[in-house]
Structures are given as structure tokens and as C-alpha cells.
mmCIF file of C-alpha atoms (C1' of nucleotides) in Angstrom:
data_model
loop_
_atom_site.group_PDB
_atom_site.id
_atom_site.type_symbol
_atom_site.label_atom_id
_atom_site.label_comp_id
_atom_site.label_asym_id
_atom_site.label_seq_id
_atom_site.Cartn_x
_atom_site.Cartn_y
_atom_site.Cartn_z
ATOM 1 C CA MET A 1 14.471 14.717 11.153
ATOM 2 C CA ARG A 2 17.558 14.012 9.302
ATOM 3 C CA LYS A 3 19.611 16.919 8.256
ATOM 4 C CA PRO A 4 20.541 17.124 4.571
ATOM 5 C CA ASP A 5 23.928 15.320 4.256
ATOM 6 C CA THR A 6 26.228 16.667 2.099
ATOM 7 C CA SER A 7 29.383 14.782 3.450
ATOM 8 C CA GLY A 8 29.786 12.919 0.401
ATOM 9 C CA ARG A 9 29.798 9.856 2.397
ATOM 10 C CA ILE A 10 29.444 6.720 0.255
ATOM 11 C CA ASN A 11 25.830 5.443 0.153
ATOM 12 C CA SER A 12 25.749 1.988 1.552
ATOM 13 C CA GLY A 13 22.453 1.483 -0.063
ATOM 14 C CA GLY A 14 23.850 -0.121 -3.218
ATOM 15 C CA CYS A 15 21.706 2.000 -5.464
ATOM 16 C CA VAL A 16 24.396 3.493 -7.563
ATOM 17 C CA PRO A 17 28.138 2.691 -8.237
ATOM 18 C CA LEU A 18 30.403 3.658 -5.576
ATOM 19 C CA ASN A 19 32.427 6.355 -7.790
ATOM 20 C CA VAL A 20 28.907 8.226 -8.303
ATOM 21 C CA ALA A 21 27.630 7.640 -4.810
ATOM 22 C CA ALA A 22 30.332 9.600 -3.243
ATOM 23 C CA LYS A 23 29.050 12.778 -4.840
ATOM 24 C CA LEU A 24 25.368 12.092 -3.665
ATOM 25 C CA ARG A 25 23.322 13.907 -1.350
ATOM 26 C CA LYS A 26 21.478 12.188 1.494
ATOM 27 C CA GLY A 27 18.858 13.351 4.177
ATOM 28 C CA LEU A 28 16.148 15.784 3.946
ATOM 29 C CA TRP A 29 15.037 17.114 0.437
ATOM 30 C CA SER A 30 15.339 20.916 0.005
ATOM 31 C CA PRO A 31 12.572 22.711 -1.813
ATOM 32 C CA GLU A 32 14.711 23.159 -4.644
ATOM 33 C CA GLU A 33 15.276 19.548 -5.012
ATOM 34 C CA ASP A 34 11.605 18.860 -4.732
ATOM 35 C CA GLU A 35 10.892 21.218 -7.536
ATOM 36 C CA LYS A 36 13.392 19.616 -9.754
ATOM 37 C CA LEU A 37 11.921 16.314 -9.331
ATOM 38 C CA MET A 38 8.355 17.381 -9.468
ATOM 39 C CA ASN A 39 9.134 19.265 -12.823
ATOM 40 C CA TYR A 40 10.889 16.228 -14.201
ATOM 41 C CA MET A 41 8.070 13.929 -13.292
ATOM 42 C CA VAL A 42 5.361 16.070 -14.470
ATOM 43 C CA ARG A 43 7.273 16.477 -17.787
ATOM 44 C CA ASN A 44 8.577 13.172 -18.484
ATOM 45 C CA GLY A 45 6.498 10.843 -16.290
ATOM 46 C CA GLN A 46 7.899 7.940 -14.463
ATOM 47 C CA GLY A 47 10.789 6.014 -15.852
ATOM 48 C CA CYS A 48 13.994 4.514 -14.881
ATOM 49 C CA TRP A 49 14.720 6.135 -11.539
ATOM 50 C CA SER A 50 18.342 6.305 -12.123
ATOM 51 C CA ASP A 51 17.732 8.265 -15.185
ATOM 52 C CA VAL A 52 15.417 10.419 -13.277
ATOM 53 C CA ALA A 53 18.026 11.323 -10.782
ATOM 54 C CA ARG A 54 20.506 12.136 -13.654
ATOM 55 C CA ASN A 55 18.353 13.696 -16.120
ATOM 56 C CA ALA A 56 16.485 16.160 -13.385
ATOM 57 C CA GLY A 57 19.930 17.324 -12.270
ATOM 58 C CA LEU A 58 19.643 15.761 -8.950
ATOM 59 C CA LEU A 59 22.565 14.715 -6.756
ATOM 60 C CA ARG A 60 20.561 11.832 -5.466
ATOM 61 C CA CYS A 61 20.327 8.121 -6.065
ATOM 62 C CA GLY A 62 17.373 6.843 -8.012
ATOM 63 C CA LYS A 63 16.071 4.939 -4.900
ATOM 64 C CA SER A 64 15.904 8.381 -3.086
ATOM 65 C CA CYS A 65 14.097 10.009 -5.723
ATOM 66 C CA ARG A 66 11.613 7.208 -5.965
ATOM 67 C CA LEU A 67 10.962 7.291 -2.299
ATOM 68 C CA ARG A 68 10.481 11.043 -2.393
ATOM 69 C CA TRP A 69 7.920 10.937 -5.066
ATOM 70 C CA ILE A 70 6.040 8.110 -3.933
ATOM 71 C CA ASN A 71 5.859 9.228 -0.257
ATOM 72 C CA TYR A 72 5.746 13.014 -0.751
ATOM 73 C CA LEU A 73 5.571 14.482 -4.286
ATOM 74 C CA ARG A 74 2.996 12.391 -5.889
ATOM 75 C CA PRO A 75 0.024 14.581 -6.878
ATOM 76 C CA ASP A 76 -2.628 12.132 -5.865
ATOM 77 C CA LEU A 77 -1.407 11.876 -2.193
ATOM 78 C CA LYS A 78 -3.946 12.557 0.458
ATOM 79 C CA ARG A 79 -2.386 14.820 3.292
ATOM 80 C CA GLY A 80 -3.448 14.898 6.930
ATOM 81 C CA ALA A 81 -4.309 12.715 9.734
ATOM 82 C CA PHE A 82 -6.043 9.415 9.108
ATOM 83 C CA SER A 83 -9.987 9.292 9.350
ATOM 84 C CA PRO A 84 -11.549 6.968 11.773
ATOM 85 C CA GLN A 85 -12.776 4.920 8.776
ATOM 86 C CA GLU A 86 -9.428 4.734 7.381
ATOM 87 C CA GLU A 87 -8.085 3.552 10.767
ATOM 88 C CA GLU A 88 -10.550 0.894 10.884
ATOM 89 C CA LEU A 89 -9.730 -0.178 7.412
ATOM 90 C CA ILE A 90 -6.120 -0.425 8.281
ATOM 91 C CA ILE A 91 -6.721 -2.315 11.316
ATOM 92 C CA HIS A 92 -9.136 -4.735 9.332
ATOM 93 C CA LEU A 93 -6.749 -5.063 6.435
ATOM 94 C CA HIS A 94 -3.812 -5.668 8.893
ATOM 95 C CA SER A 95 -5.725 -8.496 10.375
ATOM 96 C CA ILE A 96 -5.874 -10.180 6.910
ATOM 97 C CA LEU A 97 -2.605 -8.902 5.338
ATOM 98 C CA GLY A 98 -0.289 -8.691 8.395
ATOM 99 C CA ASN A 99 2.707 -6.217 7.792
ATOM 100 C CA ARG A 100 2.177 -5.961 4.094
ATOM 101 C CA TRP A 101 2.035 -2.346 4.010
ATOM 102 C CA SER A 102 2.170 -1.836 0.397
ATOM 103 C CA GLN A 103 -0.766 -4.125 -0.044
ATOM 104 C CA ILE A 104 -2.695 -2.107 2.472
ATOM 105 C CA ALA A 105 -1.582 1.101 0.984
ATOM 106 C CA ALA A 106 -2.945 -0.157 -2.434
ATOM 107 C CA ARG A 107 -6.391 -0.332 -0.636
ATOM 108 C CA LEU A 108 -6.302 3.241 0.893
ATOM 109 C CA PRO A 109 -6.384 5.687 -2.042
ATOM 110 C CA GLY A 110 -3.760 8.466 -1.500
ATOM 111 C CA ARG A 111 -1.997 6.745 1.352
ATOM 112 C CA THR A 112 1.543 5.426 1.083
ATOM 113 C CA ASP A 113 2.937 2.146 2.683
ATOM 114 C CA ASN A 114 5.368 4.194 4.685
ATOM 115 C CA GLU A 115 2.550 6.502 6.108
ATOM 116 C CA ILE A 116 0.618 3.585 7.094
ATOM 117 C CA LYS A 117 3.573 1.826 8.500
ATOM 118 C CA ASN A 118 4.363 4.902 10.608
ATOM 119 C CA PHE A 119 0.811 5.310 11.684
ATOM 120 C CA TRP A 120 0.550 1.732 12.563
ATOM 121 C CA ASN A 121 3.786 1.604 14.656
ATOM 122 C CA SER A 122 3.173 4.899 16.408
ATOM 123 C CA THR A 123 -0.405 4.826 16.856
ATOM 124 C CA ILE A 124 -2.570 1.821 16.344
ATOM 125 C CA LYS A 125 -0.055 -0.643 17.605
ATOM 126 C CA LYS A 126 0.179 1.137 20.919
ATOM 127 C CA ARG A 127 -3.645 1.544 21.060
ATOM 128 C CA LEU A 128 -4.183 -2.253 20.516
ATOM 129 C CA LYS A 129 -1.415 -3.006 23.081
ATOM 130 C CA ASN A 130 -3.354 -0.908 25.646
ATOM 131 C CA ILE A 131 -6.607 -2.645 24.900
ATOM 132 C CA SER A 132 -5.089 -6.115 25.133
ATOM 133 C CA SER A 133 -3.314 -5.352 28.221
ATOM 134 C CA SER A 134 -6.264 -3.978 30.005
ATOM 135 C CA SER A 135 -8.608 -6.405 28.803
ATOM 136 C CA SER A 136 -6.615 -9.565 29.241
ATOM 137 C CA ARG A 137 -4.125 -10.481 31.873
ATOM 138 C CA SER A 138 -3.458 -13.769 30.343
ATOM 139 C CA PRO A 139 0.317 -14.846 30.875
ATOM 140 C CA ASN A 140 0.368 -15.549 27.164
ATOM 141 C CA THR A 141 -0.461 -12.137 26.404
ATOM 142 C CA SER A 142 2.534 -10.386 25.237
ATOM 143 C CA ASP A 143 3.331 -8.277 22.054
ATOM 144 C CA SER A 144 1.856 -11.291 20.197
ATOM 145 C CA SER A 145 -1.478 -10.612 21.352
ATOM 146 C CA MET A 146 -1.491 -8.088 18.850
ATOM 147 C CA ASP A 147 -0.707 -10.692 16.384
ATOM 148 C CA GLN A 148 -3.684 -12.358 17.635
ATOM 149 C CA ALA A 149 -5.718 -9.142 16.821
ATOM 150 C CA ARG A 150 -3.927 -9.447 13.556
ATOM 151 C CA ASP A 151 -6.241 -12.238 12.309
ATOM 152 C CA GLY A 152 -7.903 -13.746 15.410
ATOM 153 C CA ILE A 153 -6.651 -17.016 14.589
ATOM 154 C CA ASN A 154 -3.230 -17.555 16.189
ATOM 155 C CA GLY A 155 -1.074 -15.438 13.979
ATOM 156 C CA ARG A 156 -1.596 -17.333 10.822
ATOM 157 C CA LEU A 157 -3.126 -15.961 7.796
ATOM 158 C CA ILE A 158 -6.715 -16.930 7.359
ATOM 159 C CA THR A 159 -7.901 -19.348 4.991
ATOM 160 C CA ASN A 160 -9.969 -18.476 2.116
ATOM 161 C CA GLN A 161 -13.227 -19.776 3.635
ATOM 162 C CA GLU A 162 -12.530 -17.527 6.718
ATOM 163 C CA HIS A 163 -11.794 -14.700 4.545
ATOM 164 C CA ASN A 164 -14.958 -15.270 2.566
ATOM 165 C CA MET A 165 -16.696 -14.419 5.604
ATOM 166 C CA MET A 166 -14.844 -11.295 6.183
ATOM 167 C CA GLY A 167 -15.594 -7.936 4.630
ATOM 168 C CA ALA A 168 -12.766 -7.533 2.380
ATOM 169 C CA CYS A 169 -12.781 -3.563 2.264
ATOM 170 C CA MET A 170 -14.291 -0.461 3.152
ATOM 171 C CA HIS A 171 -17.893 -0.987 4.041
ATOM 172 C CA PRO A 172 -20.443 1.138 1.779
ATOM 173 C CA SER A 173 -21.568 2.983 4.742
ATOM 174 C CA SER A 174 -18.228 4.293 5.455
ATOM 175 C CA SER A 175 -18.469 7.118 3.353
ATOM 176 C CA SER A 176 -21.218 8.367 5.658
ATOM 177 C CA SER A 177 -19.130 7.586 8.715
ATOM 178 C CA ALA A 178 -21.761 5.050 9.718
ATOM 179 C CA LEU A 179 -18.948 2.293 9.948
ATOM 180 C CA SER A 180 -19.413 0.408 13.434
ATOM 181 C CA SER A 181 -16.606 -1.402 14.822
ATOM 182 C CA SER A 182 -18.733 -4.579 14.517
ATOM 183 C CA THR A 183 -18.465 -4.190 11.026
ATOM 184 C CA TRP A 184 -14.971 -5.899 11.006
ATOM 185 C CA GLN A 185 -15.418 -8.566 13.531
ATOM 186 C CA LEU A 186 -14.502 -12.014 12.351
ATOM 187 C CA PRO A 187 -17.717 -14.065 11.922
ATOM 188 C CA ASN A 188 -18.378 -17.650 12.808
ATOM 189 C CA ILE A 189 -16.593 -19.463 10.052
ATOM 190 C CA ALA A 190 -18.804 -22.340 10.443
ATOM 191 C CA LEU A 191 -21.806 -20.696 9.354
ATOM 192 C CA ASN A 192 -22.106 -20.987 5.592
ATOM 193 C CA PRO A 193 -20.993 -24.039 3.703
ATOM 194 C CA MET A 194 -21.847 -22.169 0.518
ATOM 195 C CA ASN A 195 -18.514 -20.328 1.128
ATOM 196 C CA LEU A 196 -16.551 -23.455 0.973
ATOM 197 C CA ASP A 197 -16.868 -23.098 -2.829
ATOM 198 C CA PRO A 198 -14.045 -21.459 -4.836
ATOM 199 C CA ILE A 199 -15.191 -17.883 -5.150
ATOM 200 C CA LEU A 200 -14.654 -14.966 -7.506
ATOM 201 C CA PRO A 201 -14.102 -14.762 -11.119
ATOM 202 C CA ILE A 202 -10.889 -16.072 -12.487
ATOM 203 C CA ILE A 203 -9.617 -14.069 -15.367
ATOM 204 C CA ASP A 204 -9.253 -16.888 -17.855
ATOM 205 C CA GLN A 205 -7.195 -14.889 -20.445
ATOM 206 C CA GLN A 206 -4.520 -12.398 -20.246
ATOM 207 C CA PRO A 207 -6.071 -9.025 -20.687
ATOM 208 C CA THR A 208 -4.683 -6.719 -23.309
ATOM 209 C CA GLY A 209 -3.727 -3.324 -23.295
ATOM 210 C CA ILE A 210 -3.265 -2.454 -19.655
ATOM 211 C CA ALA A 211 -3.103 1.095 -19.002
ATOM 212 C CA GLY A 212 -2.019 2.499 -15.484
ATOM 213 C CA SER A 213 -0.467 0.387 -12.799
ATOM 214 C CA TYR A 214 -2.855 0.354 -9.897
ATOM 215 C CA PHE A 215 -4.835 -2.729 -11.247
ATOM 216 C CA ASP A 216 -2.502 -5.275 -12.272
ATOM 217 C CA VAL A 217 -5.061 -7.342 -14.128
ATOM 218 C CA GLN A 218 -2.891 -10.318 -14.636
ATOM 219 C CA PRO A 219 -4.783 -13.411 -13.536
ATOM 220 C CA CYS A 220 -5.933 -12.321 -10.064
ATOM 221 C CA ASP A 221 -2.874 -10.646 -9.173
ATOM 222 C CA ALA A 222 -2.291 -9.998 -5.391
ATOM 223 C CA GLN A 223 -0.677 -6.594 -6.124
ATOM 224 C CA GLY A 224 -3.623 -5.152 -7.482
ATOM 225 C CA GLY A 225 -5.229 -2.229 -5.761
ATOM 226 C CA MET A 226 -8.868 -2.068 -4.667
ATOM 227 C CA PHE A 227 -9.312 1.505 -5.344
ATOM 228 C CA GLY A 228 -8.483 3.762 -7.957
ATOM 229 C CA GLY A 229 -6.198 3.430 -11.016
ATOM 230 C CA ASN A 230 -7.045 3.224 -14.749
ATOM 231 C CA ILE A 231 -8.036 0.027 -16.266
ATOM 232 C CA ASP A 232 -8.035 -0.710 -20.008
ATOM 233 C CA PHE A 233 -8.502 -4.245 -20.884
ATOM 234 C CA GLU A 234 -10.433 -6.710 -22.768
ATOM 235 C CA GLY A 235 -10.676 -10.421 -22.985
ATOM 236 C CA GLN A 236 -12.702 -13.463 -21.600
ATOM 237 C CA PHE A 237 -13.338 -14.137 -17.981
ATOM 238 C CA MET A 238 -14.473 -17.242 -16.366
ATOM 239 C CA VAL A 239 -16.870 -17.034 -13.501
ATOM 240 C CA PRO A 240 -17.890 -20.399 -11.695
ATOM 241 C CA SER A 241 -21.606 -19.756 -11.700
ATOM 242 C CA LEU A 242 -22.047 -17.575 -14.851
ATOM 243 C CA GLY A 243 -19.552 -19.441 -17.302
ATOM 244 C CA SER A 244 -17.331 -17.413 -19.495
ATOM 245 C CA VAL A 245 -18.063 -13.768 -19.956
ATOM 246 C CA ASN A 246 -16.519 -11.649 -22.758
ATOM 247 C CA ILE A 247 -15.504 -8.236 -21.944
ATOM 248 C CA GLU A 248 -15.424 -6.240 -24.903
ATOM 249 C CA GLN A 249 -13.719 -3.179 -23.467
ATOM 250 C CA SER A 250 -13.834 -1.434 -20.112
ATOM 251 C CA GLY A 251 -12.120 1.530 -18.011
ATOM 252 C CA LYS A 252 -10.936 4.246 -20.379
ATOM 253 C CA MET A 253 -8.437 6.311 -18.832
ATOM 254 C CA GLY A 254 -9.511 9.885 -17.814
ATOM 255 C CA ASN A 255 -12.107 11.701 -15.830
ATOM 256 C CA SER A 256 -14.557 9.274 -16.530
ATOM 257 C CA VAL A 257 -12.676 6.445 -14.737
ATOM 258 C CA GLU A 258 -12.018 8.803 -11.769
ATOM 259 C CA LYS A 259 -15.586 9.030 -11.450
ATOM 260 C CA SER A 260 -16.483 5.323 -11.689
ATOM 261 C CA ASN A 261 -13.563 4.673 -9.116
ATOM 262 C CA ALA A 262 -15.491 6.751 -6.837
ATOM 263 C CA ASN A 263 -18.447 4.805 -7.249
ATOM 264 C CA VAL A 264 -16.410 1.493 -6.626
ATOM 265 C CA MET A 265 -15.082 3.022 -3.324
ATOM 266 C CA ASN A 266 -18.866 3.861 -2.197
ATOM 267 C CA ASN A 267 -20.475 0.751 -3.214
ATOM 268 C CA MET A 268 -18.208 -1.753 -1.630
ATOM 269 C CA ASN A 269 -19.995 -4.473 0.129
ATOM 270 C CA ASN A 270 -18.222 -7.093 2.024
ATOM 271 C CA ILE A 271 -16.065 -9.470 -0.071
ATOM 272 C CA ILE A 272 -17.115 -7.779 -3.394
ATOM 273 C CA ASN A 273 -17.162 -4.128 -5.091
ATOM 274 C CA TYR A 274 -19.272 -3.566 -8.001
ATOM 275 C CA ASN A 275 -19.726 -0.428 -9.896
ATOM 276 C CA GLN A 276 -22.705 -0.110 -12.097
ATOM 277 C CA PHE A 277 -21.562 1.887 -15.195
ATOM 278 C CA ASN A 278 -23.686 4.315 -16.918
ATOM 279 C CA ASN A 279 -23.166 6.793 -19.582
ATOM 280 C CA ASN A 280 -22.897 9.794 -17.216
ATOM 281 C CA ASN A 281 -19.853 8.609 -15.404
ATOM 282 C CA ASN A 282 -18.047 6.605 -17.819
ATOM 283 C CA ILE A 283 -18.611 8.036 -21.344
ATOM 284 C CA ASN A 284 -16.279 5.523 -22.963
ATOM 285 C CA ASN A 285 -17.863 2.553 -21.480
ATOM 286 C CA LYS A 286 -18.908 0.162 -24.469
ATOM 287 C CA LEU A 287 -20.908 -2.081 -22.439
ATOM 288 C CA GLY A 288 -23.758 0.197 -21.634
ATOM 289 C CA GLU A 289 -25.562 1.076 -18.523
ATOM 290 C CA ASN A 290 -26.651 -2.443 -17.536
ATOM 291 C CA ASN A 291 -23.385 -3.712 -16.714
ATOM 292 C CA VAL A 292 -21.771 -3.931 -13.282
ATOM 293 C CA ARG A 293 -18.094 -4.463 -12.391
ATOM 294 C CA ILE A 294 -17.067 -6.737 -9.763
ATOM 295 C CA GLU A 295 -13.825 -6.701 -7.777
ATOM 296 C CA GLY A 296 -12.818 -8.732 -4.942
ATOM 297 C CA LEU A 297 -10.278 -10.830 -2.834
ATOM 298 C CA CYS A 298 -9.858 -14.451 -3.140
ATOM 299 C CA TRP A 299 -7.255 -16.777 -1.697
ATOM 300 C CA GLU A 300 -5.455 -19.242 -3.931
ATOM 301 C CA GLY A 301 -3.221 -21.337 -1.353
ATOM 302 C CA ASP A 302 -1.601 -19.005 1.078
ATOM 303 C CA GLU A 303 -1.991 -15.933 -1.296
ATOM 304 C CA LEU A 304 -4.383 -13.337 -1.305
ATOM 305 C CA ARG A 305 -5.524 -12.565 -4.906
ATOM 306 C CA MET A 306 -7.506 -10.009 -6.432
ATOM 307 C CA ALA A 307 -10.188 -10.744 -9.254
ATOM 308 C CA MET A 308 -12.304 -8.482 -11.146
ATOM 309 C CA GLY A 309 -14.918 -8.627 -14.063
ATOM 310 C CA GLU A 310 -18.007 -7.159 -15.471
ATOM 311 C CA TRP A 311 -21.258 -8.785 -16.081
ATOM 312 C CA ASP A 312 -24.653 -7.743 -17.284
ATOM 313 C CA ILE A 313 -26.463 -6.590 -14.582
ATOM 314 C CA GLU A 314 -29.856 -8.513 -15.536
ATOM 315 C CA GLU A 315 -27.890 -11.678 -16.044
ATOM 316 C CA LEU A 316 -26.156 -11.462 -12.804
ATOM 317 C CA MET A 317 -29.380 -10.594 -10.728
ATOM 318 C CA LYS A 318 -31.054 -13.835 -12.465
ATOM 319 C CA ASP A 319 -28.291 -15.833 -11.156
ATOM 320 C CA VAL A 320 -27.660 -13.959 -8.017
ATOM 321 C CA SER A 321 -29.140 -16.680 -5.792
ATOM 322 C CA SER A 322 -26.317 -19.074 -6.816
ATOM 323 C CA PHE A 323 -23.634 -16.483 -7.115
ATOM 324 C CA PRO A 324 -20.975 -17.391 -5.016
ATOM 325 C CA PHE A 325 -20.391 -14.555 -2.931
ATOM 326 C CA LEU A 326 -21.440 -14.039 0.740
ATOM 327 C CA ASP A 327 -24.074 -11.350 1.473
ATOM 328 C CA PHE A 328 -24.168 -10.158 -2.114
ATOM 329 C CA GLN A 329 -26.847 -7.313 -2.897
ATOM 330 C CA VAL A 330 -27.191 -4.784 -5.183
ATOM 331 C CA LEU A 331 -27.228 -1.402 -3.376
ATOM 332 C "C1'" DA B 1 14.658 29.342 30.607
ATOM 333 C "C1'" DA B 2 16.882 25.136 30.437
ATOM 334 C "C1'" DG B 3 17.242 20.346 30.358
ATOM 335 C "C1'" DC B 4 15.056 15.963 29.489
ATOM 336 C "C1'" DC B 5 11.903 12.823 27.423
ATOM 337 C "C1'" DT B 6 8.681 11.032 24.141
ATOM 338 C "C1'" DC B 7 6.448 11.106 19.876
ATOM 339 C "C1'" DC B 8 6.150 11.099 15.165
ATOM 340 C "C1'" DC B 9 7.484 10.587 10.430
ATOM 341 C "C1'" DA B 10 10.824 11.482 6.574
ATOM 342 C "C1'" DA B 11 14.461 8.981 4.982
ATOM 343 C "C1'" DC B 12 17.717 5.476 5.101
ATOM 344 C "C1'" DC B 13 19.137 0.594 5.045
ATOM 345 C "C1'" DG B 14 19.583 -4.190 3.511
ATOM 346 C "C1'" DC B 15 17.445 -7.619 1.176
ATOM 347 C "C1'" DA B 16 15.008 -10.057 -2.346
ATOM 348 C "C1'" DG B 17 13.172 -10.451 -6.848
ATOM 349 C "C1'" DA B 18 12.890 -9.064 -11.506
ATOM 350 C "C1'" DT B 19 15.085 -7.170 -15.400
ATOM 351 C "C1'" DT B 20 18.727 -6.476 -18.618
ATOM 352 C "C1'" DG B 21 22.832 -7.071 -21.150
ATOM 353 C "C1'" DA C 1 24.115 -18.856 -17.319
ATOM 354 C "C1'" DC C 2 25.647 -15.192 -15.102
ATOM 355 C "C1'" DA C 3 26.669 -10.567 -13.277
ATOM 356 C "C1'" DA C 4 24.959 -6.170 -12.952
ATOM 357 C "C1'" DT C 5 21.387 -3.156 -12.151
ATOM 358 C "C1'" DC C 6 16.915 -1.745 -11.078
ATOM 359 C "C1'" DT C 7 12.795 -1.723 -8.374
ATOM 360 C "C1'" DG C 8 10.142 -2.469 -4.412
ATOM 361 C "C1'" DC C 9 9.321 -3.808 0.167
ATOM 362 C "C1'" DG C 10 9.572 -4.018 5.356
ATOM 363 C "C1'" DG C 11 12.576 -2.792 9.275
ATOM 364 C "C1'" DT C 12 14.849 0.629 11.412
ATOM 365 C "C1'" DT C 13 16.789 5.103 12.439
ATOM 366 C "C1'" DG C 14 17.728 9.878 13.693
ATOM 367 C "C1'" DG C 15 16.230 14.387 14.734
ATOM 368 C "C1'" DG C 16 12.617 18.082 15.130
ATOM 369 C "C1'" DA C 17 8.732 19.310 17.569
ATOM 370 C "C1'" DG C 18 6.380 19.745 21.548
ATOM 371 C "C1'" DG C 19 5.221 18.586 26.439
ATOM 372 C "C1'" DC C 20 6.842 18.094 31.028
ATOM 373 C "C1'" DT C 21 9.480 19.011 35.043
#
DNA sequence: AAGCCTCCCAACCGCAGATTG
DNA sequence: ACAATCTGCGGTTGGGAGGCT
């Protein structure tokens, strides 16, 4: 590990002016620094990181504070080893997203991009390399063999059609550790012409009043996380097979949302997730107990995007046969 | 016990895009 | 329009820990 650096060496990271940088500390954080940052964040919340560094009485640049908070001090971080389910999910998401660690991390609650990147580089990469070197002696098999594992299709990002055929996130059975490795195999992409259609709801109107940052509910924003977060929005949604859907309001902040998020995690099924709201787990839900929430990934050009929406479950079930999702089923 | 080696991971670095003045 | 600053990302580094000889 790095020793705390009190040498006064100028920070070449460019995060603060040089005359200030000369006084800044680098290297490992002391418990006292952690406490200062933690106290400040609890009291004031996240703001401008340069201000955080200054106002919390830390001789660190804002960038360093941000990193320490995100990777270590944040209260929602999960600690400890990765579970087999998480490991499989990482491998799967990496096959779709490549080294987009932040996007992968957004789909693993409580894990950071740095943590996942380290895990990948130290453990999974090695393991996949061993597997590929023991199973294939092809002259073309080098480190790029792992990139082929990455998406199964010669190192490029998969198309939307291919992606439609893949599970986008943690399988619903994963919470009961029933995830089999076959869950994530790339299916034969020629199978289902239905999936050539554009899929997933397109948010037609800018939602209002976004609370929290986990889901960025701008039109199908790729930065959105699959799990967790607080959402508070309303607006009109366009769904190819259902037409426009008016969303009155959904996702209040607080415990109710945390509970419903847990349901989202458990109910994921292939490309979509859904969460059936009810008055027990979401006391602020104005839509009533017969509504489902659907979230998923779609491709727009080369970009992986996220979409989300809510529908009346009866309406949805009436139309489920034509609903443009693969393997849609209500659990 | 001592030296060497490898692994792991916290933290840094540089860059690019976004934001601000 | 431009420069300065902020923010976030992915790649890389360095050193503690633990295993091996």
C-alpha cells in the first residue's frame, strides 16, 4: 500500500492550483482524515469536491476526497468477497460492456468500479485466461481470447438484436444461488425474428423532479443503474406496443423505495426487470397495487441505453403476447 | 529467521467531457 | 468563444501481506 505522503510534492493530477497543491497530502488516508470526511459528508452531503476538501479541514485535493468517499467511506458500500452470483454477473456484464467499469458497477449494488476493476484484473482475467489456454491451443488464442469471451463475437460490442437475446442482468433465481453458468451463454441469435423490432419503452418526455442520481431518467440514459437509487418523476412514456403511457408519479424517496428496489433485484428476468408495486412496500405509490415497473437495456446505435417505465399490469398482460420482450413472464 | 516473490487493492495519474465565469 | 475548473473514468502503480524456499 502507499504510504501517506507528507512530502509536499506538487500534485501532478491537476486537481488543484499548484500553489495549493504544494501543501496537500497524498497516499493512504489516516483514520482522522476518514472521520473528517465522513462527518462532513454526513452533515453536508455531496457538493463541490474542492469545497468538501477545503471545508472539511482536509489537506487533500477534491479528487482524492471524492475517490475516498466513493470507494471506501460511502455508507451503502458492500464489503467483503464477491459472491459467485456477483462474479457471474460481472463476467456477463463485461461480455456486454467491456471495460466500462462504472457501468458494470452501476448494476452491482454496493460495489465500486475500482473494486470490480481490481477484481477483474486480479482474479477473473486470470481465471478466464487459464480456461481459454487449457481449452484452446489455437494459434490465435492470446490475451485476446479473453476479449472473445468478452462478447463472443470477435471483440466488438454486440448488436441490439444479439443483446435482446441475452439476459441483461442478474437472473431472478440468483438470490437463491440457483444461477447456473448456462444462464449467461449467448443464445443463437438467429432464433427469434420478433426481436429484430425496436424494443423497450422510450421515454418520450423529460421526466420532472429527479431525486437521487442512481437512475438518470433522461431519455434512456446509459448511465442509469439497474439497481437501487431513488426515482421521482412523472411524464409521458411511449411504448411501441402499448402507445403512450402517462406516469402520474412514482418512486418516492425513503424506505419504501429501498424495499421496492429489493424487489426489482429479485424479479429480474432476462432483459427486463419489473416490480409490482403494492401498498405495503411503497406507501407513496400513487399508481396503486396493479402497476408494474419495467426496466431494461436497449441498444441505440452502438450505445447501450437504459429504459424504464410503469404500466397497469392488467393492460400489460392483455398485450403481453405482442410485448416486444424476449421471454417476458410475470413471476 | 531471512530473503524473495506474488498477489491484491487503495490510491494515483492522465485524459476527456461538462460546467462555469 | 475561450479558459479555467470540476467531475468522472479507465489504466497503472506501489507497497503491505502472506506464501514459499
